[in-house]
Coordinates of C-alpha atoms in Angstrom, one line a residue:
X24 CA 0.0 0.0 0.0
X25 CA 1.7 3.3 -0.8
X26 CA 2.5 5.6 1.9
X27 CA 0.2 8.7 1.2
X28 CA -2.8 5.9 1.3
X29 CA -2.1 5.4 5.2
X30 CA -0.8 9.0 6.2
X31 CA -2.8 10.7 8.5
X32 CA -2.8 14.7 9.4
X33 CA -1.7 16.1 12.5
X34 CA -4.9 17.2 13.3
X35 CA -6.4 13.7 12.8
X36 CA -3.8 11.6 14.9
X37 CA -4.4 14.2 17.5
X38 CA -8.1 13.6 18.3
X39 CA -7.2 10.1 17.6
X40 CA -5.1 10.0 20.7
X41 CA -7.7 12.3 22.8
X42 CA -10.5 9.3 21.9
X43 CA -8.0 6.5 23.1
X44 CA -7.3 8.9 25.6
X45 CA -11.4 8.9 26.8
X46 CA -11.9 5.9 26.1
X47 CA -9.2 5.0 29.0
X48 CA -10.3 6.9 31.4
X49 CA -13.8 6.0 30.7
X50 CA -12.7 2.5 31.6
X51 CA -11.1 3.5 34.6
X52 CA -14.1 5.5 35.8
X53 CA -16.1 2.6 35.3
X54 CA -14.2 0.5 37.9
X55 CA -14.7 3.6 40.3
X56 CA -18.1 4.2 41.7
X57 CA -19.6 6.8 44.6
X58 CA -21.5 3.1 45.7
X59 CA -18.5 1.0 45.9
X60 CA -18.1 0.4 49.7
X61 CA -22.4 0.5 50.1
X62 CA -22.0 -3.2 50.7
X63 CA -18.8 -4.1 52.3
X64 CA -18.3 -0.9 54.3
X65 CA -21.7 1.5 54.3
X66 CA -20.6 3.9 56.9
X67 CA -16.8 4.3 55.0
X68 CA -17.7 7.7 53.7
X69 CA -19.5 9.3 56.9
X70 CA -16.7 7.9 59.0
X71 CA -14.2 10.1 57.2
X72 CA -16.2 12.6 56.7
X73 CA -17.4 13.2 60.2
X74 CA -13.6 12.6 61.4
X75 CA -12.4 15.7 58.9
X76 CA -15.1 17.8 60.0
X77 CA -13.5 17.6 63.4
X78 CA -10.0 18.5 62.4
X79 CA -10.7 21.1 60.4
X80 CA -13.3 22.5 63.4
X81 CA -10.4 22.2 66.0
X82 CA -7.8 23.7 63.0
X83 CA -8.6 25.0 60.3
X84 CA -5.7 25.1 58.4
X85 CA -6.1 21.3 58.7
X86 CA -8.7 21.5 55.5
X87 CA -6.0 22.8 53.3
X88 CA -3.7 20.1 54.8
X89 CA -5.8 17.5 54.0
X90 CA -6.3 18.9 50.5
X91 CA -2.4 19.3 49.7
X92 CA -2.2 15.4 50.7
X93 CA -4.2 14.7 47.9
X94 CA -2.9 16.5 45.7
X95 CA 0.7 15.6 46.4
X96 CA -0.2 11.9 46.2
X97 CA -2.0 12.3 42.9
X98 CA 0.6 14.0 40.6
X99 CA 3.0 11.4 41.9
X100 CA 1.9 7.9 40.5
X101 CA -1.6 8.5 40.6
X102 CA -4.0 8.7 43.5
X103 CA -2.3 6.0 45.1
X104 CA -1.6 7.1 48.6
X105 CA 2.0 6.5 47.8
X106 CA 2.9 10.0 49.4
X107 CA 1.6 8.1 53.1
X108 CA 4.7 5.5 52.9
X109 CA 7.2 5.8 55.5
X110 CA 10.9 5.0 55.0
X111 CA 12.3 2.0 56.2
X112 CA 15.9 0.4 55.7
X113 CA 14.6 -1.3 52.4
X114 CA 12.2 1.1 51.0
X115 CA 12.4 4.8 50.2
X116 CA 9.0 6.8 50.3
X117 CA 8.2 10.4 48.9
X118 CA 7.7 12.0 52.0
X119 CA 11.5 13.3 52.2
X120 CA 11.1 15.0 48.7
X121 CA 12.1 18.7 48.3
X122 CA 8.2 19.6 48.0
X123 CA 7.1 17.4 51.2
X124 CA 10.0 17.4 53.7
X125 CA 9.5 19.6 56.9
X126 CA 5.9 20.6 55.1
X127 CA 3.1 17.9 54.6
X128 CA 0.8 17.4 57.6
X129 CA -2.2 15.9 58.7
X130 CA -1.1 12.7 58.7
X131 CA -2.4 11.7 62.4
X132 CA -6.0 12.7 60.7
X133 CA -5.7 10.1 58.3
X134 CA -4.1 7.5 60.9
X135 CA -7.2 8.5 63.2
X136 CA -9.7 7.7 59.9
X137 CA -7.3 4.3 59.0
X138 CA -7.7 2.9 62.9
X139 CA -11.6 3.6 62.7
X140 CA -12.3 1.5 59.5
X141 CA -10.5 -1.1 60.3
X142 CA -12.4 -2.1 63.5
X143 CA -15.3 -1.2 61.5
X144 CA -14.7 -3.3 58.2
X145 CA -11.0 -4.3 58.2
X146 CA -8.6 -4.4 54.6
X147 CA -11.3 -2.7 53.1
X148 CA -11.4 1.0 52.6
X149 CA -7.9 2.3 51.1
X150 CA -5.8 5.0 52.1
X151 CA -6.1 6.3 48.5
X152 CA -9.8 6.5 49.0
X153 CA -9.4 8.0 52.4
X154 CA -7.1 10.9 51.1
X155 CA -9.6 11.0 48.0
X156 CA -12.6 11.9 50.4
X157 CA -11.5 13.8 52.8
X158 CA -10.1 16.5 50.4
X159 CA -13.6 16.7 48.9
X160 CA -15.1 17.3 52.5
X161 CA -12.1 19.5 53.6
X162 CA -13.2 21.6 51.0
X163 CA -16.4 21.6 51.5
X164 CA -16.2 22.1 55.6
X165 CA -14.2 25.4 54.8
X166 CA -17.2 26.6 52.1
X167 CA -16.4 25.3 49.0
X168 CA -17.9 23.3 46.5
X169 CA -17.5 19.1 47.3
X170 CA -17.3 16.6 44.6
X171 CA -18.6 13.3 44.6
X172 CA -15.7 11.3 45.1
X173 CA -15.6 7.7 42.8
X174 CA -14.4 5.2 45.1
X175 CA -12.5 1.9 44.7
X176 CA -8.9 2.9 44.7
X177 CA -6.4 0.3 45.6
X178 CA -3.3 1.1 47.4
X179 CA 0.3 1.3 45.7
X180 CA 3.2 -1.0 46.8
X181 CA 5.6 1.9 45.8
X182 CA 6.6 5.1 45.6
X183 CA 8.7 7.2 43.5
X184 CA 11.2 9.7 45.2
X185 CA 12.5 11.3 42.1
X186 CA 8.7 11.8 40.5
X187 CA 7.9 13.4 43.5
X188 CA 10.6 15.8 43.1
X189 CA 10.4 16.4 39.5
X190 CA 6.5 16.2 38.9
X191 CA 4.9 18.6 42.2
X192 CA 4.9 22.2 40.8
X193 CA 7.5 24.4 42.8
X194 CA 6.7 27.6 44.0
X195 CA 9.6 29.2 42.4
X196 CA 8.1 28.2 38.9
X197 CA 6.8 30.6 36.0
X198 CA 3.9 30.3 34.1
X199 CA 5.6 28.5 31.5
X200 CA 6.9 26.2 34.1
X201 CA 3.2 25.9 35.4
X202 CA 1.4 25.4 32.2
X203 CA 3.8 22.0 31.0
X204 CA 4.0 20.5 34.9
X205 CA -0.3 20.1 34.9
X206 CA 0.1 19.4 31.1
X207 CA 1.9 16.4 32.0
X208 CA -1.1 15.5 34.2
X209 CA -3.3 16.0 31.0
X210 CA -4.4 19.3 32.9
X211 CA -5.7 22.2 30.7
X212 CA -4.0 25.5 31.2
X213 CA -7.2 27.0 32.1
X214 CA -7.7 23.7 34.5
X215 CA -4.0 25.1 36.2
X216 CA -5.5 28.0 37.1
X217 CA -8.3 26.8 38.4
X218 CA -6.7 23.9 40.7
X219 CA -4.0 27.0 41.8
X220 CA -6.8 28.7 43.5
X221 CA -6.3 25.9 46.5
X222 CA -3.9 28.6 47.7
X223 CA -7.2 30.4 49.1
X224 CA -6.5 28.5 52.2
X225 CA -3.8 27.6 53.9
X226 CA 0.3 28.5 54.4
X227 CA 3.2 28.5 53.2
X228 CA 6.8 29.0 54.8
X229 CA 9.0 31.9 54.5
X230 CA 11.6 30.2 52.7
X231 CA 9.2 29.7 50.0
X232 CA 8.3 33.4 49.5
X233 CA 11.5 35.6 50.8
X234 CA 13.2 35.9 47.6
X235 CA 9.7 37.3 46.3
X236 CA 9.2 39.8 49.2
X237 CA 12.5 40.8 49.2
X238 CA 13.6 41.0 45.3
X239 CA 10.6 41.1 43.0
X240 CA 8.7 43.9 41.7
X241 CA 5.2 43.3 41.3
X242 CA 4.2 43.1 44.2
X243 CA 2.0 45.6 46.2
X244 CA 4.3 47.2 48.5
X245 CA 2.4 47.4 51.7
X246 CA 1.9 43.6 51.2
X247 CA 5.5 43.2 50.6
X248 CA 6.3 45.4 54.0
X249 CA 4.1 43.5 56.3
X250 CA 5.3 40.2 55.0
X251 CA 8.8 41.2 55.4
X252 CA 8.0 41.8 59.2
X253 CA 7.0 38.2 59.7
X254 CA 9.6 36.9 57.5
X255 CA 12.9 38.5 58.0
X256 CA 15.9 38.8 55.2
X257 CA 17.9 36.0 57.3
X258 CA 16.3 33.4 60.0
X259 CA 13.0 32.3 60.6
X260 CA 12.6 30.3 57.6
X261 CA 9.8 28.3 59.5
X262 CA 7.3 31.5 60.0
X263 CA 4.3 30.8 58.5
X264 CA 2.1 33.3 56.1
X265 CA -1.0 32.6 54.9
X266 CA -1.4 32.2 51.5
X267 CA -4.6 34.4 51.4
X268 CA -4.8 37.3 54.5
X269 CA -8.1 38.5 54.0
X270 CA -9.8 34.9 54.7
X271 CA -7.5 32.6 55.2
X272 CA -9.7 30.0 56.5
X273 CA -12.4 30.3 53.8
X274 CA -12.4 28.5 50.7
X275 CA -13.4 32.2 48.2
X276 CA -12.6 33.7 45.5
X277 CA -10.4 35.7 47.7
X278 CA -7.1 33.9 46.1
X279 CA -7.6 35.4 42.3
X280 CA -8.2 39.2 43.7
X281 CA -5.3 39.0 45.9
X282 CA -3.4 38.5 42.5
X283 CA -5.4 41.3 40.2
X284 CA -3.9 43.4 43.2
X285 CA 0.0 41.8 42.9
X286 CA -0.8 40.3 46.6
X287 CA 0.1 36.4 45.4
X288 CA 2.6 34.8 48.2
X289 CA 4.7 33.0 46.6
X290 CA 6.2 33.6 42.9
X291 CA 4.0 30.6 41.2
X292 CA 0.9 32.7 42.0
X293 CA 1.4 36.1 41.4
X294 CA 2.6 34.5 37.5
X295 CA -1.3 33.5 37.1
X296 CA -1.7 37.6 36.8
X297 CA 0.7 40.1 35.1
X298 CA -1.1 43.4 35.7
X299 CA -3.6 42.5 33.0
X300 CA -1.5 41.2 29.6
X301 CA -0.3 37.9 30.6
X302 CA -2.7 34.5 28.9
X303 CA -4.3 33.8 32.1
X304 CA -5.0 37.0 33.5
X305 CA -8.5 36.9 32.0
X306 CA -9.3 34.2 33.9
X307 CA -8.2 35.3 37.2
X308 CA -10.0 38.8 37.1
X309 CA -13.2 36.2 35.7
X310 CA -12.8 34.4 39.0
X311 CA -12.3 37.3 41.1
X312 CA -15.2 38.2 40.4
X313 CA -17.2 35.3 40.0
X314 CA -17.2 33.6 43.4
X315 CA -19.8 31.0 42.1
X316 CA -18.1 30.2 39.0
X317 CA -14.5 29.5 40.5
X318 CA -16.2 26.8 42.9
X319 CA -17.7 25.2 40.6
X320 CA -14.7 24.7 38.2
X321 CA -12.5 23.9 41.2
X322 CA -15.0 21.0 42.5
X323 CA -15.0 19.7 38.7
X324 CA -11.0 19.6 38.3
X325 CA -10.8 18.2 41.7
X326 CA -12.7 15.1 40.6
X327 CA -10.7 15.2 37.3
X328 CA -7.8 14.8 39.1
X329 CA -8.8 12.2 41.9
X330 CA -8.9 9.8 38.5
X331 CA -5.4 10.2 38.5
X332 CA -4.6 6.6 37.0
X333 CA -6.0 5.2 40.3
X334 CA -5.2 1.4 41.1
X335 CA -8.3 -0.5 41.0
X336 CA -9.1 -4.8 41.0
X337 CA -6.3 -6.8 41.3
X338 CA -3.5 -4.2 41.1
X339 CA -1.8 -2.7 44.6
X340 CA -3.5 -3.4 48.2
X341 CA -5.8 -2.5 50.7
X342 CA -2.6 -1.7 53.7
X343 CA -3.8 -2.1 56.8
X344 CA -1.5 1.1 58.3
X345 CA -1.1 3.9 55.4
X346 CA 2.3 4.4 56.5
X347 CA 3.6 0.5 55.5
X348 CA 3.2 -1.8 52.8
X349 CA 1.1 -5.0 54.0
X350 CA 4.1 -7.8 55.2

């Protein structure tokens, strides 16, 4: 057969790929479902659920905590609940990674979830699910949107160190930088900016935004001035800020006008808005103004990315302690 007969257009092998693409994760959705532990576990999903509501009543920062988990495990494997593994003298987890040393919490929430299923249906809810749920409801406890969560996610037997450290965005990255880290997650550029607001709640070290306070430009300077108070050109690279000072304990809109008014903490944000002629500023002064609109999107690339190529029938394990793999 000649060689023009069987050549195919750009164009054409690219929605070729997007219909494999679907088709996949139409597969993988269909081993997910919001029912999955009705039978072998019914009170899995109010058992996390009620236990987040308490941790994020006691602290609230704990919501965004809870959310970061997720999203940390996610981008690294899949929704996996790889990021939960401890080290031990034959295994090396993710939890040591430039992104997550000295700065993921809320692991003792999760371990508090773990110990209640198990006496209530034991090896049978995941971690993966556990993480999968209670960012939904951490969300939603702080006034945001929840999504409902697709459940059946087995647990991984590994973890990947070096994906941890090269697939989380940094908060020292530009747009550019931004835009191909979630395109490698098959994440939208519009879907980036939409997961980013997350940074409506919760903190961020000082390490992470001195050199911004100290050496960029466009920033507000009264923002800049009161930042520099807590964080200090040398020292205290443990002070916390939060990511949003107006309501940092709310999940609002609050994020995107902090940025139309050059008030993003760290680098990473304040690159979603360039005083009105960068490609995503339109969507951040949409969202700034649009309360309702953001929370919607946000719920709905949320659940996009809890279907993270998840582990689901045979593949991984239900671990009996998120921190171990199963002996």
């Amino acid at each position: 057969m000649a060689a023009s007969s069987v050549s195919m257009s750009f164009p054409s092998f690219k929605l070729m790929y997007l219909l494999i693409f679907t088709c996949l994760i139409g597969i993988v959705s269909a081993q997910l479902s919001t029912k999955f532990y009705d039978k072998t576990c019914p009170k899995a999903v109010k058992t996390i659920t009620k236990a987040v509501d308490e941790a994020v009543s006691t602290e609230p920062r704990m919501g965004a905590s809870l959310l970061r988990l997720h999203f940390h495990d996610c981008f690294v494997q899949g929704c996996d609940a790889s990021v939960l593994l401890d080290d031990t003298a034959n295994f090396t987890g993710e939890k040591n990674s430039f992104p997550n040393s000295n700065s993921l919490r809320g692991f003792e929430v999760i371990d508090k979830i773990k110990s209640a299923l198990e006496k209530l249906c034991p090896a049978t809810v995941s971690c993966a699910d556990i993480l999968a749920v209670a960012a939904s409801e951490s969300v939603g406890a702080l006034g945001g949107q929840r999504w409902n969560v697709p459940l059946g996610r087995r647990d991984s037997i590994t973890a990947s160190l070096s994906e941890s450290n090269s697939d989380l965005p940094a908060p020292f990255l530009d747009l550019s930088g931004l835009i191909s880290t979630f395109a490698k997650k098959n994440f939208s550029t519009e879907e980036m900016v939409t997961l980013s607001g997350a940074h409506t709640i919760g903190q961020a070290r000082c390490t992470l935004f001195r050199d911004r306070i100290y050496n960029e430009t466009n920033i507000d300077s009264s923002y800049a001035a009161a930042l520099q108070a807590a964080c200090p050109f040398e020292g205290g690279d443990n002070n916390l800020s939060p990511f949003d000072p107006k309501t940092p304990a709310t999940f609002d809109n609050a994020y995107y006008q902090n940025l139309v008014n050059l008030k993003g903490l760290v680098h990473s944000d304040q690159q979603l808005f360039v005083n009105g002629s960068g490609i995503t500023d339109g969507q951040v002064s949409r969202y700034s103004r649009n309360m309702g609109r953001f929370k919607k999107d946000f719920s709905d690339a949320m659940l996009k990315m809890s279907m993270l190529t998840p582990l689901t029938g045979p593949h991984g394990q239900i671990r009996t302690n998120c921190h171990f793999i199963n002996a």
